[in-house]
Coordinates of C-alpha atoms and ligand atoms in Angstrom, one line a residue:
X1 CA -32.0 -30.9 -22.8
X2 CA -34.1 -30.0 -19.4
X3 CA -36.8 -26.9 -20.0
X4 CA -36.7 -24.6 -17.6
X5 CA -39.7 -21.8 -17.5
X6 CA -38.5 -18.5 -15.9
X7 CA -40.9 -16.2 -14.2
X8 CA -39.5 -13.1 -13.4
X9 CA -41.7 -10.6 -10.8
X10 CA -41.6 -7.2 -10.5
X11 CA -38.5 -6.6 -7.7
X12 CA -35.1 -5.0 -8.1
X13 CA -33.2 -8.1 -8.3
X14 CA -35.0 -9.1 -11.9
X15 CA -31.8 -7.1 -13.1
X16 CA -30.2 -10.6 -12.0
X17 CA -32.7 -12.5 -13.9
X18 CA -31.4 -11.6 -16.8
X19 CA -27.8 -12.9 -15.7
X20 CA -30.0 -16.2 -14.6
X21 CA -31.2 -16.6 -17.8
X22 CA -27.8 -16.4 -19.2
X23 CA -26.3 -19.3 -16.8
X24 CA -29.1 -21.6 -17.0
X25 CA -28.6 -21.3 -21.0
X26 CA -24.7 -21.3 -21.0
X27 CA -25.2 -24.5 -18.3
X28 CA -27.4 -26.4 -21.7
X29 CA -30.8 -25.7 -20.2
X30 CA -33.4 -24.4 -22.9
X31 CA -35.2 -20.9 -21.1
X32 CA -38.3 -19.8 -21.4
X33 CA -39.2 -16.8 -19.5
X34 CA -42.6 -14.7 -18.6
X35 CA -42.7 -11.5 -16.7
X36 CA -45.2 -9.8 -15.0
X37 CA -46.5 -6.1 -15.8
X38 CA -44.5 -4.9 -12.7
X39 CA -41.2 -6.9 -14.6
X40 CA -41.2 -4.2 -17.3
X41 CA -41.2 -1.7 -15.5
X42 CA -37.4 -2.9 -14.2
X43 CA -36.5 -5.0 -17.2
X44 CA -37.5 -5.6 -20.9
X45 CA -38.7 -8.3 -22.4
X46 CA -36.3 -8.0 -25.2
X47 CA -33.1 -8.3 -22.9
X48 CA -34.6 -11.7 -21.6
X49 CA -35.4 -12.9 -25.7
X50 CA -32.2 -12.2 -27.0
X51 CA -30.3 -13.9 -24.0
X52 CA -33.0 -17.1 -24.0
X53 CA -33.6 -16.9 -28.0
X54 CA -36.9 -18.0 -26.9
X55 CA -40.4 -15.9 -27.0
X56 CA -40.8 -14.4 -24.1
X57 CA -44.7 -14.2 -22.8
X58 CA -46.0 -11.0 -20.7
X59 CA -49.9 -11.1 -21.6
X60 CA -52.2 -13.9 -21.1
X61 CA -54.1 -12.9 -23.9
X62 CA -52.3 -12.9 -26.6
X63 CA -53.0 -16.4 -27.7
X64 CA -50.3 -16.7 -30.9
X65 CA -50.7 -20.5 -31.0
X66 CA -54.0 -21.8 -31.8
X67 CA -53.6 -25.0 -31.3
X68 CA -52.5 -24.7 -27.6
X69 CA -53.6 -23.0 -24.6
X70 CA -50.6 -20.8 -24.1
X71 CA -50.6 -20.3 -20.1
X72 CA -51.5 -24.5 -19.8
X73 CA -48.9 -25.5 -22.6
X74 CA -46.4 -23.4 -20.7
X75 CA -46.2 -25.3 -17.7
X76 CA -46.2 -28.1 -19.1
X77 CA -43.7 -27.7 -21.2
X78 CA -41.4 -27.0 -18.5
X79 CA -39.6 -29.7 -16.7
X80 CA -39.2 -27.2 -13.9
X81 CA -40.2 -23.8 -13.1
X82 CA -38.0 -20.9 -11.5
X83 CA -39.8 -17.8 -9.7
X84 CA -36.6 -15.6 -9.7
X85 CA -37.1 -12.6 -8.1
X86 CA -40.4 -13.9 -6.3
X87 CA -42.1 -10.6 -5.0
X88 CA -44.3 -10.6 -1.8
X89 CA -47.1 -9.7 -4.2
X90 CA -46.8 -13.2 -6.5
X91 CA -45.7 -15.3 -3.3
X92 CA -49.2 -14.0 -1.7
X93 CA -51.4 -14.3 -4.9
X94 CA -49.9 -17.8 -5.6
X95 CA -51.0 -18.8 -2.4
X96 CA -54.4 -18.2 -2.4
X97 CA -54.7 -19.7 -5.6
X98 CA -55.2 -15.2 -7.8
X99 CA -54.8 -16.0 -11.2
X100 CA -54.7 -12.6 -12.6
X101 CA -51.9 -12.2 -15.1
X102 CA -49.5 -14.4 -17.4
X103 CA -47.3 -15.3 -14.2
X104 CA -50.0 -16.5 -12.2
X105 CA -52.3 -18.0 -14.4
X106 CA -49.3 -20.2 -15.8
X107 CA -48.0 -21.2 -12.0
X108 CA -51.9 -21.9 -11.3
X109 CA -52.8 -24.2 -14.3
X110 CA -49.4 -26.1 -13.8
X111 CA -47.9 -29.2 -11.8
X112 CA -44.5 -28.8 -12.6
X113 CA -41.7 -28.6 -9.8
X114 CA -41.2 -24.7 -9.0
X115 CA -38.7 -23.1 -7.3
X116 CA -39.1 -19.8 -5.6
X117 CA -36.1 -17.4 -4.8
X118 CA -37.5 -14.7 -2.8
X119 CA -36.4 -11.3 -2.5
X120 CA -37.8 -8.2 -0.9
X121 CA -37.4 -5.6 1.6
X122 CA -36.3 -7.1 5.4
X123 CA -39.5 -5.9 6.7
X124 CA -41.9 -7.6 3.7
X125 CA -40.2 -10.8 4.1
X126 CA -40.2 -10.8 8.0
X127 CA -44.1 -9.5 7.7
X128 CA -46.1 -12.2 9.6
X129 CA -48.8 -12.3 5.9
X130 CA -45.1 -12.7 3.6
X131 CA -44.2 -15.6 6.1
X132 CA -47.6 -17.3 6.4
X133 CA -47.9 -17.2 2.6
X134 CA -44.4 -18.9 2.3
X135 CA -45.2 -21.5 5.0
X136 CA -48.4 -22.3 2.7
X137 CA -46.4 -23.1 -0.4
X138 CA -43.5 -24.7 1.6
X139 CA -46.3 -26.9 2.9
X140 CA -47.5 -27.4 -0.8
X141 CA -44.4 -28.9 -2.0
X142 CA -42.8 -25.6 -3.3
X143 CA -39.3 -25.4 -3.1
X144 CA -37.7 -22.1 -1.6
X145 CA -34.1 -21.1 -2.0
X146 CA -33.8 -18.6 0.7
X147 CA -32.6 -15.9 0.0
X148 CA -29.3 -14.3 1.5
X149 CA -28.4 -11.6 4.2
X150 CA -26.6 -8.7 2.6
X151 CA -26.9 -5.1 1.3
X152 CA -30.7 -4.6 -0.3
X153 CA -31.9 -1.7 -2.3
X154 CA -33.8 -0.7 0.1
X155 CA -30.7 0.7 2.2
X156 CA -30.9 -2.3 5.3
X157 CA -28.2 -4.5 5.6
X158 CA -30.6 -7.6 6.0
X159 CA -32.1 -11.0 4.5
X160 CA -33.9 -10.1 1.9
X161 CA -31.7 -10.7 -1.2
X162 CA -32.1 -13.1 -3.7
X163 CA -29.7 -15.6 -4.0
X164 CA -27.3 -15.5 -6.6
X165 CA -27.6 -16.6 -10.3
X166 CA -25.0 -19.2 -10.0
X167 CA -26.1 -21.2 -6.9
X168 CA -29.5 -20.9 -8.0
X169 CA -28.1 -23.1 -11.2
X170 CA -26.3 -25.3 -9.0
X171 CA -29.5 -26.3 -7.0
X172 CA -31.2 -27.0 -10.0
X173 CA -28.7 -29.1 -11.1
X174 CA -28.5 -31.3 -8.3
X175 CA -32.8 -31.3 -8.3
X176 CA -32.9 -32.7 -11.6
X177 CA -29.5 -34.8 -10.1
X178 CA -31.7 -36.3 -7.7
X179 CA -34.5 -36.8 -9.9
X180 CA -32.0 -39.0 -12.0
X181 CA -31.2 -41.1 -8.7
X182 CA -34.7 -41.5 -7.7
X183 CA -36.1 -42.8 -11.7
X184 CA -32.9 -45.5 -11.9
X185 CA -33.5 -46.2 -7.8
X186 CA -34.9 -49.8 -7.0
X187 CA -36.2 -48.2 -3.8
X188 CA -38.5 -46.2 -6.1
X189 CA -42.0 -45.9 -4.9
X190 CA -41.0 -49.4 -2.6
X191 CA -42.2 -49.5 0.9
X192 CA -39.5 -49.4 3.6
X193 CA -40.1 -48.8 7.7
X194 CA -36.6 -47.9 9.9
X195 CA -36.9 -47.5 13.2
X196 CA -34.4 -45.3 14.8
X197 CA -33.7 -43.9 18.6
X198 CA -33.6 -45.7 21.8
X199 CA -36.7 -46.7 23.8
X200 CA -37.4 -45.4 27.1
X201 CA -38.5 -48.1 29.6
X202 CA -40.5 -46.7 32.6
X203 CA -39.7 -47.8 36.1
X204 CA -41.7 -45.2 38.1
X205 CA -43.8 -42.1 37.4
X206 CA -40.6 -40.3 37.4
X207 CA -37.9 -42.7 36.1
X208 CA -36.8 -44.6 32.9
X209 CA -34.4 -46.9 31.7
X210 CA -33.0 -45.9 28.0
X211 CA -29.4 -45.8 26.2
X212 CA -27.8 -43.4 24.5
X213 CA -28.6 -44.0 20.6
X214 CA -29.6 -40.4 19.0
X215 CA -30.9 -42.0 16.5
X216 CA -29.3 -40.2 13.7
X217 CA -27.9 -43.4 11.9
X218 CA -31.8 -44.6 11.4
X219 CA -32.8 -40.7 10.2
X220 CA -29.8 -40.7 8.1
X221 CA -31.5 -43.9 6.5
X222 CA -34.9 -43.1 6.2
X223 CA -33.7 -39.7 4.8
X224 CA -31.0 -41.8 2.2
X225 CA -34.2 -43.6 1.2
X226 CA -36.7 -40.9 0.8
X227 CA -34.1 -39.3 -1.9
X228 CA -34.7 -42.7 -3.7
X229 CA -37.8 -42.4 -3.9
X230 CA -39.0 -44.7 -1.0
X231 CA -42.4 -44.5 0.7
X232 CA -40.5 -44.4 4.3
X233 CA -42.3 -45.2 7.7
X234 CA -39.6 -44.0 10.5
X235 CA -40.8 -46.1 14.0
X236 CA -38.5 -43.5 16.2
X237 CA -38.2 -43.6 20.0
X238 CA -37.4 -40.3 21.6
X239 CA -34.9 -38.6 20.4
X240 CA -33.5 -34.9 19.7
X241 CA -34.3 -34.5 15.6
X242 CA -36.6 -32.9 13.6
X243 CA -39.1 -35.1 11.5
X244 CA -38.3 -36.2 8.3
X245 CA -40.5 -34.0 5.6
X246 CA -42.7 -36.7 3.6
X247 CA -42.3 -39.7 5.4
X248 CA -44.5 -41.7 7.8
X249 CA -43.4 -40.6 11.1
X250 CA -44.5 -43.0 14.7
X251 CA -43.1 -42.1 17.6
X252 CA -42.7 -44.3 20.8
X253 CA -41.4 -45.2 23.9
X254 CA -41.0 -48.1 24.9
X255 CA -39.8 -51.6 23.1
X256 CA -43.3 -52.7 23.5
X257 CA -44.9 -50.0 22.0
X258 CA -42.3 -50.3 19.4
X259 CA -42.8 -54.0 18.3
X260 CA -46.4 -53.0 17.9
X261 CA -46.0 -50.3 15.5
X262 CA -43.3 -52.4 13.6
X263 CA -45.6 -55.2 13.9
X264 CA -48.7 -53.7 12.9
X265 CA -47.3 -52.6 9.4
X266 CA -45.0 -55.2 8.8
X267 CA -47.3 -57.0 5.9
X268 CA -46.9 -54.0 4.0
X269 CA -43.4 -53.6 3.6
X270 CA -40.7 -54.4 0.9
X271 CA -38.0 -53.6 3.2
X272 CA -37.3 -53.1 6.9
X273 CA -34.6 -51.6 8.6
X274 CA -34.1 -51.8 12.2
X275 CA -31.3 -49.4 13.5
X276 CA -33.0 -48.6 16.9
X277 CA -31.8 -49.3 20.0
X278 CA -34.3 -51.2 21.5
X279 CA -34.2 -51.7 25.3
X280 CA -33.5 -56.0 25.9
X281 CA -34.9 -55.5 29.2
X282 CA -37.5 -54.0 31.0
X283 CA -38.5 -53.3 34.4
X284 CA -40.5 -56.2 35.6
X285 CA -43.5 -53.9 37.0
X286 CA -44.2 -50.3 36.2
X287 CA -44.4 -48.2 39.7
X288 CA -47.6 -46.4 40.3
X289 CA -45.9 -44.3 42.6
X290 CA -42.3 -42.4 42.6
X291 CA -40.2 -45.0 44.5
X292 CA -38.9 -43.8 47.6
X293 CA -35.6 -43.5 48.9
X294 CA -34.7 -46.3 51.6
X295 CA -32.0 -47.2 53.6
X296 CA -29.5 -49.9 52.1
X297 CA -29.2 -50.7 48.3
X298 CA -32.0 -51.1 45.4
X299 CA -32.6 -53.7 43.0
X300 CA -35.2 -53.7 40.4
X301 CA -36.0 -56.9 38.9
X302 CA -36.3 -56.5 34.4
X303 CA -37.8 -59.3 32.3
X304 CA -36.8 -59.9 28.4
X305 CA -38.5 -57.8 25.8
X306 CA -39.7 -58.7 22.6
X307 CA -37.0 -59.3 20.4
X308 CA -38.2 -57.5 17.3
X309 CA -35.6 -58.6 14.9
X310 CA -36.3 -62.2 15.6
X311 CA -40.3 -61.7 15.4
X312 CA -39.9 -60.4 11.9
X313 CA -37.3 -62.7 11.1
X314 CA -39.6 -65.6 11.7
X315 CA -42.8 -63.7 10.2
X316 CA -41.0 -62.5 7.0
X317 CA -43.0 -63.3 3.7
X318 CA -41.0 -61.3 1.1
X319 CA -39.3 -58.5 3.2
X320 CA -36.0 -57.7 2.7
X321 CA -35.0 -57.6 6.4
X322 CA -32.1 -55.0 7.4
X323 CA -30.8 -55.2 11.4
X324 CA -28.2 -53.6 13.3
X325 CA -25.7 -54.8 15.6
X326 CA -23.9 -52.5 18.3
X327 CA -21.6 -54.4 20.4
X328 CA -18.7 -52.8 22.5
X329 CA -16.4 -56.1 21.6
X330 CA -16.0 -59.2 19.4
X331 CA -18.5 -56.6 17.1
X332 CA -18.1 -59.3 13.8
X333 CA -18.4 -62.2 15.5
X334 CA -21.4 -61.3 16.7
X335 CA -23.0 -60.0 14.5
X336 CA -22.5 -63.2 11.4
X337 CA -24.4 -64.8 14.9
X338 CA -27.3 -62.6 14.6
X339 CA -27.5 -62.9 11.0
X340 CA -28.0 -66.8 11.0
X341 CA -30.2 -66.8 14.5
X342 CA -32.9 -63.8 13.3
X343 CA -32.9 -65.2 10.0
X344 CA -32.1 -61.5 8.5
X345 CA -30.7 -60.7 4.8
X346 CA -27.9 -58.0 6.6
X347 CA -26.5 -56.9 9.6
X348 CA -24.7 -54.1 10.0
X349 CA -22.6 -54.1 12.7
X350 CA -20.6 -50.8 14.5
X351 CA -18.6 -50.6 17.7
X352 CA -20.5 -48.9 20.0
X353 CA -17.6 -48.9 22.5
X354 CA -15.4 -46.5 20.3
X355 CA -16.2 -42.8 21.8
X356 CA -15.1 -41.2 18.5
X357 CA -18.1 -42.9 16.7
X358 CA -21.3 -45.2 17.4
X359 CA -24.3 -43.9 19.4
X360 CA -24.2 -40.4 19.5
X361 CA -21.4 -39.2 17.3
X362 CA -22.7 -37.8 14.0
X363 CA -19.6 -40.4 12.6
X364 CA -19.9 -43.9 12.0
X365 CA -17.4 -46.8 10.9
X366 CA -19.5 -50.0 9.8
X367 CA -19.3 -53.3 8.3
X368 CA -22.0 -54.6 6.0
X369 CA -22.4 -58.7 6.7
X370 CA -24.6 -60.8 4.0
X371 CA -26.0 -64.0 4.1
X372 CA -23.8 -65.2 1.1
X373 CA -20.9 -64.7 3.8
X374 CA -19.8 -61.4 2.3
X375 CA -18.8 -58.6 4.0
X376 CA -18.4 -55.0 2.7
X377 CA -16.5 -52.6 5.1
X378 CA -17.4 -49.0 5.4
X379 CA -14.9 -46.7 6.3
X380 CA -15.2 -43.7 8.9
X381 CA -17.3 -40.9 7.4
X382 CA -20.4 -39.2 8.4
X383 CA -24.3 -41.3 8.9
X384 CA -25.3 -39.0 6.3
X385 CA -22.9 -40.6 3.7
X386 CA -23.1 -43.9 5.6
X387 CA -26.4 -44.2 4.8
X388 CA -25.9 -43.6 0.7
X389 CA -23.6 -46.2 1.0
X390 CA -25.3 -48.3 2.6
X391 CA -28.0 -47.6 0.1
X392 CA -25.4 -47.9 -3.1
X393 CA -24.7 -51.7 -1.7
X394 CA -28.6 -52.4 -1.1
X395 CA -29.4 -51.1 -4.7
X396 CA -28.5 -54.0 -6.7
X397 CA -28.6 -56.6 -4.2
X398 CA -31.9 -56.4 -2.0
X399 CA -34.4 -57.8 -4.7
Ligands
FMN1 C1 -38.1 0.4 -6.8 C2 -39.0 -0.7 -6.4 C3 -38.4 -1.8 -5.9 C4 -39.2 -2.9 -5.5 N1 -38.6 -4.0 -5.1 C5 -39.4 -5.0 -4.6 C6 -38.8 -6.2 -4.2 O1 -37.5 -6.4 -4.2 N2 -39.5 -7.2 -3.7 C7 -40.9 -7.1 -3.7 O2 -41.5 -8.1 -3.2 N3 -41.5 -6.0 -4.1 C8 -40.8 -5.0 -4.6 N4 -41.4 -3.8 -5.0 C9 -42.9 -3.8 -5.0 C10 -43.5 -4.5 -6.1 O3 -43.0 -4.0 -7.3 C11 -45.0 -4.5 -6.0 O4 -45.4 -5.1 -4.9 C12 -45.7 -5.1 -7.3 O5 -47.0 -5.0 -7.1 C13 -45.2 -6.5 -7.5 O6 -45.9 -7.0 -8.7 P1 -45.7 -8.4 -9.3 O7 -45.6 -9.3 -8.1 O8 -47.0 -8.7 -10.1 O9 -44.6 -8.4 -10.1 C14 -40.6 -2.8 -5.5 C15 -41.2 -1.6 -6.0 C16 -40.4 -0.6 -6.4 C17 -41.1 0.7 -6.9

């Protein structure tokens, strides 16, 4: 059974902590719950011990245990902690580190995963101090679940209420969901480096040579491995997304630059995966000035890049070495080709030539080839889910 410690702050949505407490328990959670002073003066502690059957703690000092420090042993009892309604007040002392009460001394002296489900007045929780406060203990590793537009106390019809009871049960569930995955995950606390995006190969001051890969396929990856619990390096070329929270982010340009970072970390690595869209060619001098126009037509002369694939291929120790092949035709062929020429473990080929999926669709259709000769097809679907299946078929297999 999962222990869940329950801090309830001094707003009027701690009326729906009380509801909380009551889902969390009815879901098989064991609840314990603290309040601040401010709590009581919107709910009793006695509504919170019938509905938890637990103790419920308010005062710092009143040590009943003496074998334990209570506000220490509290958070570590827990397996996670809820802050449900978090007031501006905590959320601001709790990020400066003021220890001052049961509540804050607890979520001080503890390193247990805590949620915090704000709620407040629109102009408290818009208040540049509120929102630098938040950004502090996002950036700490809290986790926030934002809370909702709607009707508030207060009389504005406006963000500020916390979200309800029953989703906040359903987020953690999948937390602890996702904890399972990551504790049974061979990726767990393994080092992995994607590379993702297209490279940009410069032909003048003002022009480049790229493709259209959006790199969301290798994102989708790194993010499918950072739920594992992999230490992920993401080797991106330019490209529209938002970096990945917790993992190594590079970013290049061009193919060269690209090989380099791969290159440089390589030794590292369990496992690499390469599903960027590196340029094969480029131009065979850079421009030092903007080429200009001229009568008749152009040709710019490109030599071969490095092939990455094939460097780590022939370099490979122990890694596990992951490629991609985009073709527009013959896309199996070619790809049981690459497998045996780069000396990978799997290539994963798509059909870039099919509009509905491939380089900058958020869909995908691929086909998983090993070098035992088998292949696993994956059906259309979305990189996002592409990428746990991917991962699902990897699991088992990549060691
Ligand atoms: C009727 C009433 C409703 C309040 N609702 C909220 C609220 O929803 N969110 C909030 O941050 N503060 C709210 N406050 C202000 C807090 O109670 C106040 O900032 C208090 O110091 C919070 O203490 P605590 O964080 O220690 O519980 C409310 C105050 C009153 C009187």
């Amino acid at each position: 059974m999962k222990k869940i410690l329950l801090a309830v702050t001094g707003g009027i949505a701690a009326y729906k902590a009380i509801d909380l407490t009551s889902k969390l328990t009815q879901t098989g959670y064991e609840v314990r719950v603290m309040l601040t002073e401010n709590a009581q003066q919107f709910v009793t502690p006695l509504a919170f011990q019938a509905i938890s059957r637990n103790v419920v703690y308010t005062n710092t000092f009143l040590e009943e245990n003496p074998h334990e420090i209570q506000h220490v042993a509290l958070g570590d009892w827990a397996d996670a902690i809820i802050i449900a309604p978090a007031t501006a007040n905590t959320i601001a002392k709790l990020s400066v580190g003021i220890a001052d009460d049961m509540v804050t001394s607890t979520l001080l002296a503890t390193e247990t995963p805590t949620f915090v489900a704000p709620a407040m007045n629109v102009h408290m929780y818009n208040n540049k101090r509120t929102q630098h406060n938040m950004k502090i203990l996002k950036d700490d590793g809290y986790h926030f679940i934002e809370p909702g537009s709607g009707y508030l106390a207060c009389g504005y019809v406006a963000k500020g209420r916390m979200e309800e009871p029953l989703a906040i049960v359903s987020i953690i569930d999948d937390y602890f969901k996702a904890q399972q995955r990551i504790s049974t995950s061979s990726f767990n606390g393994k080092n992995v480096l994607v590379t993702a995006g297209p490279t940009v190969e410069v032909i003048d001051p003002v022009r480049f040579v790229s493709n259209r890969s959006s790199g969301k396929m290798g994102f989708a990856i790194a993010q499918a491995l950072m739920n594992r619990g992999a230490n992920v390096t993401l080797v991106t070329g330019p490209t529209q997304l938002e970096d990945i929270p917790g993992a190594k982010m590079i970013h290049v340009q061009s193919a060269q630059e690209m090989f380099e970072a791969v290159k440089d970390r390589f030794e590292h690595q369990d496992m690499v995966v390469k599903a960027a869209a590196v340029s094969d060619y480029t131009p065979s001098e850079v421009l030092e000035h903007k080429l200009k126009k001229q009568d008749g037509d152009l040709s710019v002369t490109f030599k071969r890049t490095v092939d990455i694939l094939k460097y780590l291929g022939e370099h490979k120790t122990s890694q596990f070495l992951v490629g991609f092949a985009a073709e527009t035709k013959d896309v199996d062929a070619y790809a049981e080709q690459k497998l045996q020429k780069k000396n990978a473990d799997v290539i994963i080929s798509n059909n870039v030539g099919d509009q509905t999926i491939g380089f900058n669709s958020d869909d995908n259709e691929l086909t998983m080839h090993f070098k035992d000769g088998q292949h696993i097809y994956i059906k259309k679907g979305r990189k996002s889910d592409l990428a746990t299946r991917i991962l699902d078929e990897l699991e088992t297999r990549w060691q």
